mmCIF file of C-alpha atoms in Angstrom:
data_model
loop_
_atom_site.group_PDB
_atom_site.id
_atom_site.type_symbol
_atom_site.label_atom_id
_atom_site.label_comp_id
_atom_site.label_asym_id
_atom_site.label_seq_id
_atom_site.Cartn_x
_atom_site.Cartn_y
_atom_site.Cartn_z
ATOM 1 C CA UNK A 17 -0.116 -0.009 -0.070
ATOM 2 C CA UNK A 18 1.527 3.624 -0.876
ATOM 3 C CA UNK A 19 2.364 5.882 2.001
ATOM 4 C CA UNK A 20 -0.010 8.591 2.700
ATOM 5 C CA UNK A 21 1.069 11.995 1.513
ATOM 6 C CA UNK A 22 2.959 14.064 3.489
ATOM 7 C CA UNK A 23 0.958 16.607 5.207
ATOM 8 C CA UNK A 24 1.670 20.402 3.982
ATOM 9 C CA UNK A 25 2.018 23.770 5.727
ATOM 10 C CA UNK A 26 0.068 26.687 4.075
ATOM 11 C CA UNK A 27 1.521 29.749 4.584
ATOM 12 C CA UNK A 28 -0.623 31.735 1.971
ATOM 13 C CA UNK A 29 -4.156 31.192 3.210
ATOM 14 C CA UNK A 30 -6.908 33.666 3.747
ATOM 15 C CA UNK A 31 -9.891 34.720 5.749
ATOM 16 C CA UNK A 32 -12.800 36.909 5.824
ATOM 17 C CA UNK A 33 -15.317 38.157 8.063
ATOM 18 C CA UNK A 34 -18.761 40.086 7.393
ATOM 19 C CA UNK A 35 -17.587 43.151 8.992
ATOM 20 C CA UNK A 36 -14.514 43.160 6.803
ATOM 21 C CA UNK A 37 -16.382 42.665 3.652
ATOM 22 C CA UNK A 38 -18.906 45.111 4.472
ATOM 23 C CA UNK A 39 -16.240 48.017 5.386
ATOM 24 C CA UNK A 40 -14.163 46.926 2.188
ATOM 25 C CA UNK A 41 -17.014 47.352 0.139
ATOM 26 C CA UNK A 42 -18.426 50.352 1.593
ATOM 27 C CA UNK A 43 -14.796 52.108 0.570
ATOM 28 C CA UNK A 44 -15.395 51.113 -2.924
ATOM 29 C CA UNK A 45 -14.147 47.475 -3.089
ATOM 30 C CA UNK A 46 -17.288 45.772 -3.982
ATOM 31 C CA UNK A 47 -15.150 44.044 -6.954
ATOM 32 C CA UNK A 48 -11.917 43.755 -5.178
ATOM 33 C CA UNK A 49 -9.008 44.349 -7.476
ATOM 34 C CA UNK A 50 -11.157 43.736 -10.326
ATOM 35 C CA UNK A 51 -12.405 40.135 -9.124
ATOM 36 C CA UNK A 52 -16.147 39.924 -9.958
ATOM 37 C CA UNK A 53 -17.152 39.141 -6.129
ATOM 38 C CA UNK A 54 -15.920 38.619 -2.933
ATOM 39 C CA UNK A 55 -15.498 34.786 -2.063
ATOM 40 C CA UNK A 56 -17.391 32.977 0.613
ATOM 41 C CA UNK A 57 -15.357 31.529 3.684
ATOM 42 C CA UNK A 58 -15.840 29.550 6.883
ATOM 43 C CA UNK A 59 -13.666 27.623 9.079
ATOM 44 C CA UNK A 60 -15.545 24.419 8.382
ATOM 45 C CA UNK A 61 -15.138 24.645 4.393
ATOM 46 C CA UNK A 62 -11.254 25.658 5.021
ATOM 47 C CA UNK A 63 -10.877 22.498 7.217
ATOM 48 C CA UNK A 64 -12.474 20.438 4.783
ATOM 49 C CA UNK A 65 -10.432 21.687 1.963
ATOM 50 C CA UNK A 66 -7.278 20.983 4.258
ATOM 51 C CA UNK A 67 -8.402 17.658 5.013
ATOM 52 C CA UNK A 68 -8.848 16.624 1.399
ATOM 53 C CA UNK A 69 -5.525 17.825 0.223
ATOM 54 C CA UNK A 70 -3.390 16.508 3.535
ATOM 55 C CA UNK A 71 -2.731 20.116 4.721
ATOM 56 C CA UNK A 72 -1.920 20.151 8.348
ATOM 57 C CA UNK A 73 -1.582 24.036 9.155
ATOM 58 C CA UNK A 74 -2.982 26.884 7.439
ATOM 59 C CA UNK A 75 -1.404 30.383 7.913
ATOM 60 C CA UNK A 76 -4.443 32.912 7.799
ATOM 61 C CA UNK A 77 -4.251 36.408 6.926
ATOM 62 C CA UNK A 78 -6.236 38.904 5.350
ATOM 63 C CA UNK A 79 -5.804 39.660 1.451
ATOM 64 C CA UNK A 80 -5.927 42.645 -0.666
ATOM 65 C CA UNK A 81 -7.048 45.465 -0.308
ATOM 66 C CA UNK A 82 -5.809 45.008 3.113
ATOM 67 C CA UNK A 83 -7.776 47.078 6.145
ATOM 68 C CA UNK A 84 -6.664 50.769 5.465
ATOM 69 C CA UNK A 85 -9.157 52.625 3.377
ATOM 70 C CA UNK A 86 -8.194 56.212 3.978
ATOM 71 C CA UNK A 87 -9.014 56.866 7.654
ATOM 72 C CA UNK A 88 -6.498 56.028 10.075
ATOM 73 C CA UNK A 89 -8.692 55.688 13.026
ATOM 74 C CA UNK A 90 -11.460 53.395 11.262
ATOM 75 C CA UNK A 91 -8.091 51.526 9.777
ATOM 76 C CA UNK A 92 -7.148 50.698 13.264
ATOM 77 C CA UNK A 93 -10.401 49.580 14.635
ATOM 78 C CA UNK A 94 -11.015 47.143 11.771
ATOM 79 C CA UNK A 95 -7.457 45.858 11.658
ATOM 80 C CA UNK A 96 -7.972 45.291 15.535
ATOM 81 C CA UNK A 97 -11.484 43.581 14.695
ATOM 82 C CA UNK A 98 -9.908 40.932 12.205
ATOM 83 C CA UNK A 99 -6.847 40.374 14.130
ATOM 84 C CA UNK A 100 -8.568 39.292 17.045
ATOM 85 C CA UNK A 101 -11.135 37.302 15.055
ATOM 86 C CA UNK A 102 -7.950 35.468 13.640
ATOM 87 C CA UNK A 103 -6.438 34.909 16.718
ATOM 88 C CA UNK A 104 -9.609 33.463 18.113
ATOM 89 C CA UNK A 105 -9.673 30.791 15.365
ATOM 90 C CA UNK A 106 -6.064 29.614 16.203
ATOM 91 C CA UNK A 107 -7.474 29.383 19.582
ATOM 92 C CA UNK A 108 -10.569 27.473 18.490
ATOM 93 C CA UNK A 109 -8.707 25.005 16.247
ATOM 94 C CA UNK A 110 -5.366 24.201 17.872
ATOM 95 C CA UNK A 111 -2.566 23.045 15.558
ATOM 96 C CA UNK A 112 -4.892 23.909 12.272
ATOM 97 C CA UNK A 113 -4.551 27.351 11.820
ATOM 98 C CA UNK A 114 -1.724 29.862 12.206
ATOM 99 C CA UNK A 115 -2.243 33.573 12.171
ATOM 100 C CA UNK A 116 -0.304 36.572 10.268
ATOM 101 C CA UNK A 117 -1.957 39.968 11.918
ATOM 102 C CA UNK A 118 -2.710 42.858 9.611
ATOM 103 C CA UNK A 119 -1.409 46.346 10.149
ATOM 104 C CA UNK A 120 -2.945 49.544 9.071
ATOM 105 C CA UNK A 121 -0.204 50.969 6.921
ATOM 106 C CA UNK A 122 0.449 53.557 5.794
ATOM 107 C CA UNK A 123 -0.223 54.644 9.334
ATOM 108 C CA UNK A 124 3.069 53.705 10.943
ATOM 109 C CA UNK A 125 2.218 54.804 14.634
ATOM 110 C CA UNK A 126 -1.046 52.595 14.385
ATOM 111 C CA UNK A 127 0.985 49.516 12.863
ATOM 112 C CA UNK A 128 3.746 49.629 15.571
ATOM 113 C CA UNK A 129 1.143 49.557 18.193
ATOM 114 C CA UNK A 130 -0.946 46.724 16.397
ATOM 115 C CA UNK A 131 2.152 44.554 15.741
ATOM 116 C CA UNK A 132 3.013 44.775 19.325
ATOM 117 C CA UNK A 133 -0.533 43.684 20.613
ATOM 118 C CA UNK A 134 -0.749 41.163 17.799
ATOM 119 C CA UNK A 135 2.609 39.534 18.476
ATOM 120 C CA UNK A 136 2.785 40.196 22.320
ATOM 121 C CA UNK A 137 -0.893 39.546 23.412
ATOM 122 C CA UNK A 138 -2.667 37.806 20.419
ATOM 123 C CA UNK A 139 0.322 35.442 20.083
ATOM 124 C CA UNK A 140 0.304 35.856 16.020
ATOM 125 C CA UNK A 141 2.755 34.308 14.178
ATOM 126 C CA UNK A 142 3.888 37.224 12.160
ATOM 127 C CA UNK A 143 2.196 40.483 10.458
ATOM 128 C CA UNK A 144 0.892 40.687 6.798
ATOM 129 C CA UNK A 145 1.204 43.761 4.650
ATOM 130 C CA UNK A 146 0.343 44.751 0.920
ATOM 131 C CA UNK A 147 3.006 45.321 -1.561
ATOM 132 C CA UNK A 148 2.158 48.994 -1.387
ATOM 133 C CA UNK A 149 0.144 51.048 0.978
ATOM 134 C CA UNK A 150 -1.751 53.654 -1.042
ATOM 135 C CA UNK A 151 1.100 53.745 -3.484
ATOM 136 C CA UNK A 152 3.906 53.954 -0.805
ATOM 137 C CA UNK A 153 6.377 50.925 -1.225
ATOM 138 C CA UNK A 154 8.296 49.177 1.472
ATOM 139 C CA UNK A 155 11.525 51.023 0.897
ATOM 140 C CA UNK A 156 9.713 54.333 1.907
ATOM 141 C CA UNK A 157 11.650 56.079 4.835
ATOM 142 C CA UNK A 158 8.427 56.491 6.760
ATOM 143 C CA UNK A 159 8.359 52.990 7.257
ATOM 144 C CA UNK A 160 11.636 52.796 8.894
ATOM 145 C CA UNK A 161 10.428 52.722 12.655
ATOM 146 C CA UNK A 162 8.276 49.521 11.592
ATOM 147 C CA UNK A 163 11.054 47.731 10.365
ATOM 148 C CA UNK A 164 13.479 48.621 12.975
ATOM 149 C CA UNK A 165 10.815 46.803 15.515
ATOM 150 C CA UNK A 166 10.283 43.899 13.304
ATOM 151 C CA UNK A 167 13.885 43.528 12.902
ATOM 152 C CA UNK A 168 14.470 43.687 16.357
ATOM 153 C CA UNK A 169 11.553 41.163 16.957
ATOM 154 C CA UNK A 170 13.268 38.775 13.917
ATOM 155 C CA UNK A 171 9.416 38.671 12.773
ATOM 156 C CA UNK A 172 7.985 36.982 9.824
ATOM 157 C CA UNK A 173 6.360 39.634 7.515
ATOM 158 C CA UNK A 174 4.311 38.297 5.010
ATOM 159 C CA UNK A 175 3.996 40.563 1.858
ATOM 160 C CA UNK A 176 0.734 40.128 -0.325
ATOM 161 C CA UNK A 177 0.477 41.756 -3.576
ATOM 162 C CA UNK A 178 -2.156 44.450 -4.166
ATOM 163 C CA UNK A 179 -3.384 46.826 -6.912
ATOM 164 C CA UNK A 180 -0.786 49.249 -7.973
ATOM 165 C CA UNK A 181 -1.836 53.038 -8.153
ATOM 166 C CA UNK A 182 -2.918 53.816 -11.918
ATOM 167 C CA UNK A 183 -3.931 50.352 -12.567
ATOM 168 C CA UNK A 184 -6.792 51.528 -14.213
ATOM 169 C CA UNK A 185 -4.383 52.704 -17.250
ATOM 170 C CA UNK A 186 -2.669 49.425 -17.204
ATOM 171 C CA UNK A 187 -4.749 46.402 -16.272
ATOM 172 C CA UNK A 188 -7.112 46.847 -19.291
ATOM 173 C CA UNK A 189 -10.101 45.682 -17.380
ATOM 174 C CA UNK A 190 -9.044 42.675 -16.526
ATOM 175 C CA UNK A 191 -8.609 41.150 -13.063
ATOM 176 C CA UNK A 192 -5.312 42.639 -11.331
ATOM 177 C CA UNK A 193 -4.336 39.211 -9.645
ATOM 178 C CA UNK A 194 -3.618 37.852 -13.168
ATOM 179 C CA UNK A 195 -0.881 40.186 -14.103
ATOM 180 C CA UNK A 196 -0.618 43.211 -11.826
ATOM 181 C CA UNK A 197 0.054 40.997 -8.728
ATOM 182 C CA UNK A 198 3.040 39.515 -10.000
ATOM 183 C CA UNK A 199 4.548 42.871 -11.189
ATOM 184 C CA UNK A 200 3.669 44.622 -7.893
ATOM 185 C CA UNK A 201 5.538 42.048 -5.929
ATOM 186 C CA UNK A 202 8.555 42.535 -8.465
ATOM 187 C CA UNK A 203 8.044 46.432 -7.769
ATOM 188 C CA UNK A 204 8.008 45.884 -3.980
ATOM 189 C CA UNK A 205 10.992 43.680 -3.575
ATOM 190 C CA UNK A 206 12.988 46.247 -6.286
ATOM 191 C CA UNK A 207 12.523 48.723 -3.750
ATOM 192 C CA UNK A 208 13.510 46.942 -0.738
ATOM 193 C CA UNK A 209 16.835 46.270 -2.369
ATOM 194 C CA UNK A 210 17.289 49.430 -4.529
ATOM 195 C CA UNK A 211 16.763 51.701 -1.083
ATOM 196 C CA UNK A 212 19.241 49.355 0.940
ATOM 197 C CA UNK A 213 16.459 48.283 3.021
ATOM 198 C CA UNK A 214 16.768 44.672 3.041
ATOM 199 C CA UNK A 215 20.332 44.476 4.286
ATOM 200 C CA UNK A 216 19.522 47.160 6.787
ATOM 201 C CA UNK A 217 16.888 45.089 8.484
ATOM 202 C CA UNK A 218 18.636 41.394 8.161
ATOM 203 C CA UNK A 219 16.427 40.252 11.036
ATOM 204 C CA UNK A 220 13.095 40.398 9.189
ATOM 205 C CA UNK A 221 12.087 36.990 7.614
ATOM 206 C CA UNK A 222 10.127 38.327 4.575
ATOM 207 C CA UNK A 223 7.856 35.874 2.675
ATOM 208 C CA UNK A 224 6.598 36.964 -1.112
ATOM 209 C CA UNK A 225 4.302 35.174 -2.891
ATOM 210 C CA UNK A 226 3.447 33.237 -6.271
ATOM 211 C CA UNK A 227 6.774 31.319 -6.914
ATOM 212 C CA UNK A 228 8.610 34.997 -6.821
ATOM 213 C CA UNK A 229 6.583 36.278 -9.375
ATOM 214 C CA UNK A 230 8.728 37.916 -12.383
ATOM 215 C CA UNK A 231 11.542 38.456 -10.207
ATOM 216 C CA UNK A 232 13.765 35.191 -11.657
ATOM 217 C CA UNK A 233 13.626 37.078 -15.148
ATOM 218 C CA UNK A 234 14.757 40.434 -13.728
ATOM 219 C CA UNK A 235 17.065 40.050 -10.784
ATOM 220 C CA UNK A 236 20.160 40.467 -13.145
ATOM 221 C CA UNK A 237 18.613 43.257 -15.000
ATOM 222 C CA UNK A 238 18.104 45.053 -11.512
ATOM 223 C CA UNK A 239 21.710 44.385 -10.594
ATOM 224 C CA UNK A 240 22.799 45.846 -13.675
ATOM 225 C CA UNK A 241 20.722 49.231 -13.365
ATOM 226 C CA UNK A 242 21.929 49.237 -9.484
ATOM 227 C CA UNK A 243 25.707 49.049 -10.403
ATOM 228 C CA UNK A 244 25.942 51.235 -13.345
ATOM 229 C CA UNK A 245 23.998 54.238 -12.379
ATOM 230 C CA UNK A 246 23.423 56.514 -9.654
ATOM 231 C CA UNK A 247 25.743 54.589 -7.183
ATOM 232 C CA UNK A 248 24.506 51.346 -5.734
ATOM 233 C CA UNK A 249 23.177 51.151 -2.143
ATOM 234 C CA UNK A 250 25.319 49.321 -0.032
ATOM 235 C CA UNK A 251 24.895 45.660 0.135
ATOM 236 C CA UNK A 252 25.453 42.373 -1.622
ATOM 237 C CA UNK A 253 24.321 41.773 -5.372
ATOM 238 C CA UNK A 254 20.612 41.668 -6.219
ATOM 239 C CA UNK A 255 20.291 37.889 -6.869
ATOM 240 C CA UNK A 256 22.074 37.335 -3.537
ATOM 241 C CA UNK A 257 19.716 39.653 -1.538
ATOM 242 C CA UNK A 258 16.471 38.327 -3.465
ATOM 243 C CA UNK A 259 17.469 34.615 -2.730
ATOM 244 C CA UNK A 260 17.434 35.388 0.915
ATOM 245 C CA UNK A 261 13.760 35.990 0.909
ATOM 246 C CA UNK A 262 10.816 33.195 1.361
ATOM 247 C CA UNK A 263 8.436 32.633 -1.556
ATOM 248 C CA UNK A 264 5.359 30.468 -1.431
ATOM 249 C CA UNK A 265 3.949 28.512 -4.394
ATOM 250 C CA UNK A 266 0.696 29.781 -4.513
ATOM 251 C CA UNK A 267 -1.148 30.021 -8.139
ATOM 252 C CA UNK A 268 0.379 27.804 -10.958
ATOM 253 C CA UNK A 269 3.413 26.480 -9.539
ATOM 254 C CA UNK A 270 3.873 23.800 -12.490
ATOM 255 C CA UNK A 271 5.417 23.120 -15.117
ATOM 256 C CA UNK A 272 7.097 26.670 -15.304
ATOM 257 C CA UNK A 273 6.769 28.784 -12.085
ATOM 258 C CA UNK A 274 8.621 26.957 -9.347
ATOM 259 C CA UNK A 275 11.471 25.283 -11.511
ATOM 260 C CA UNK A 276 11.994 28.776 -12.634
ATOM 261 C CA UNK A 277 12.186 30.033 -8.991
ATOM 262 C CA UNK A 278 14.349 27.235 -7.879
ATOM 263 C CA UNK A 279 16.705 27.591 -10.746
ATOM 264 C CA UNK A 280 17.180 31.557 -9.732
ATOM 265 C CA UNK A 281 17.048 31.230 -5.768
ATOM 266 C CA UNK A 282 17.248 27.834 -4.825
ATOM 267 C CA UNK A 283 14.781 25.634 -3.120
ATOM 268 C CA UNK A 284 15.802 26.154 0.541
ATOM 269 C CA UNK A 285 13.138 28.961 1.174
ATOM 270 C CA UNK A 286 10.270 27.823 -1.018
ATOM 271 C CA UNK A 287 7.225 26.962 1.019
ATOM 272 C CA UNK A 288 3.357 25.763 0.091
ATOM 273 C CA UNK A 289 0.711 28.367 -0.529
ATOM 274 C CA UNK A 290 -2.811 27.320 -1.578
ATOM 275 C CA UNK A 291 -4.301 31.290 -1.617
ATOM 276 C CA UNK A 292 -7.584 29.563 -0.607
ATOM 277 C CA UNK A 293 -10.438 31.152 -0.072
ATOM 278 C CA UNK A 294 -9.461 33.497 -3.032
ATOM 279 C CA UNK A 295 -8.725 30.402 -5.157
ATOM 280 C CA UNK A 296 -11.723 28.543 -4.988
ATOM 281 C CA UNK A 297 -11.467 24.978 -3.344
ATOM 282 C CA UNK A 298 -11.641 22.975 -6.769
ATOM 283 C CA UNK A 299 -8.802 25.174 -8.083
ATOM 284 C CA UNK A 300 -6.605 24.589 -4.789
ATOM 285 C CA UNK A 301 -7.178 20.773 -4.681
ATOM 286 C CA UNK A 302 -6.208 20.943 -8.455
ATOM 287 C CA UNK A 303 -3.009 23.069 -7.357
ATOM 288 C CA UNK A 304 -2.071 20.280 -4.856
ATOM 289 C CA UNK A 305 -2.665 17.494 -7.559
ATOM 290 C CA UNK A 306 -0.319 19.312 -9.658
ATOM 291 C CA UNK A 307 2.516 19.633 -7.029
ATOM 292 C CA UNK A 308 2.157 15.810 -6.423
ATOM 293 C CA UNK A 309 2.297 15.010 -10.219
ATOM 294 C CA UNK A 310 5.073 17.078 -10.849
ATOM 295 C CA UNK A 311 8.805 15.833 -10.996
ATOM 296 C CA UNK A 312 9.947 15.760 -7.541
ATOM 297 C CA UNK A 313 13.348 17.385 -6.172
ATOM 298 C CA UNK A 314 16.328 14.690 -5.855
ATOM 299 C CA UNK A 315 15.691 12.799 -2.599
ATOM 300 C CA UNK A 316 12.648 14.218 -1.136
ATOM 301 C CA UNK A 317 9.113 15.549 -2.413
ATOM 302 C CA UNK A 318 7.755 19.093 -2.860
ATOM 303 C CA UNK A 319 5.662 18.274 0.226
ATOM 304 C CA UNK A 320 8.406 17.286 2.331
ATOM 305 C CA UNK A 321 10.567 20.003 1.292
ATOM 306 C CA UNK A 322 7.976 22.591 1.552
ATOM 307 C CA UNK A 323 7.112 21.583 4.938
ATOM 308 C CA UNK A 324 10.500 21.359 6.536
ATOM 309 C CA UNK A 325 11.114 24.835 5.106
ATOM 310 C CA UNK A 326 7.797 26.054 6.834
ATOM 311 C CA UNK A 327 8.842 24.682 9.999
ATOM 312 C CA UNK A 328 12.180 26.476 10.001
ATOM 313 C CA UNK A 329 10.409 29.863 8.810
ATOM 314 C CA UNK A 330 7.776 29.259 11.597
ATOM 315 C CA UNK A 331 9.269 27.315 14.691
ATOM 316 C CA UNK A 332 6.193 27.058 16.415
ATOM 317 C CA UNK A 333 4.997 24.738 13.963
ATOM 318 C CA UNK A 334 7.664 22.099 14.468
#
């Protein structure tokens, strides 16, 4: 009899609350990021998917468009509400769910307070932020106090893509997760590198999504421009810096995305991600099937490799 498949740890999974969907819709996100509608989500449906795909633990976070819709006070209140709900899910289903806490960026003071509350009081496993906060990217100097604190804590920072400013002119009416999310991930990483932010805060464990997006294709070009024009910021070459990030497999990992990422950056920081509930359950199950059917890495499996990596990224799960 064949052995049961090794269980997965899903670092890229999402939850929703009615209050959050109402607040986001009221702020103009009725069709979030150009998607036709908000998905349905419940703990029970999520657990059913996990059981069917041999997923042991899912790290829950709030996806794009985040929790800040223009007003700092409202963003702080909404962020606190979803974080307390996420932490309650972890308590209610021990071992099955983990939690990355939302932050109300670009409100730096509010984000510092919420990070301390989530990590110290709620027991969150890390924080989640968007690739840009109302058009401000993570190399923005105003965010330095937050990075200093998260660096001090050696925190896990899960960076989820969101729509860029001006998306109306470039997305051509198509859902932004198809292309713009991958490009905005690349833009956020380039900003961290070209502002010298990555080497300045080496304690932060940054996690980016979707098999590194377009980064395998552009890191050498980024290094060319970094060294040729304007004086490069201090730090290692761009490919070396980017190889120090973590990436998940959400989206379409095979036959092309994951092999390209592994060729560029190695497999030591590759983790599994489903992107459920924004990826519907049948598509998430098909993605897991594609991982199991793909050519496996030498001496191991994608399941075993990504699970071992996730336990290094998140030691409490070990």
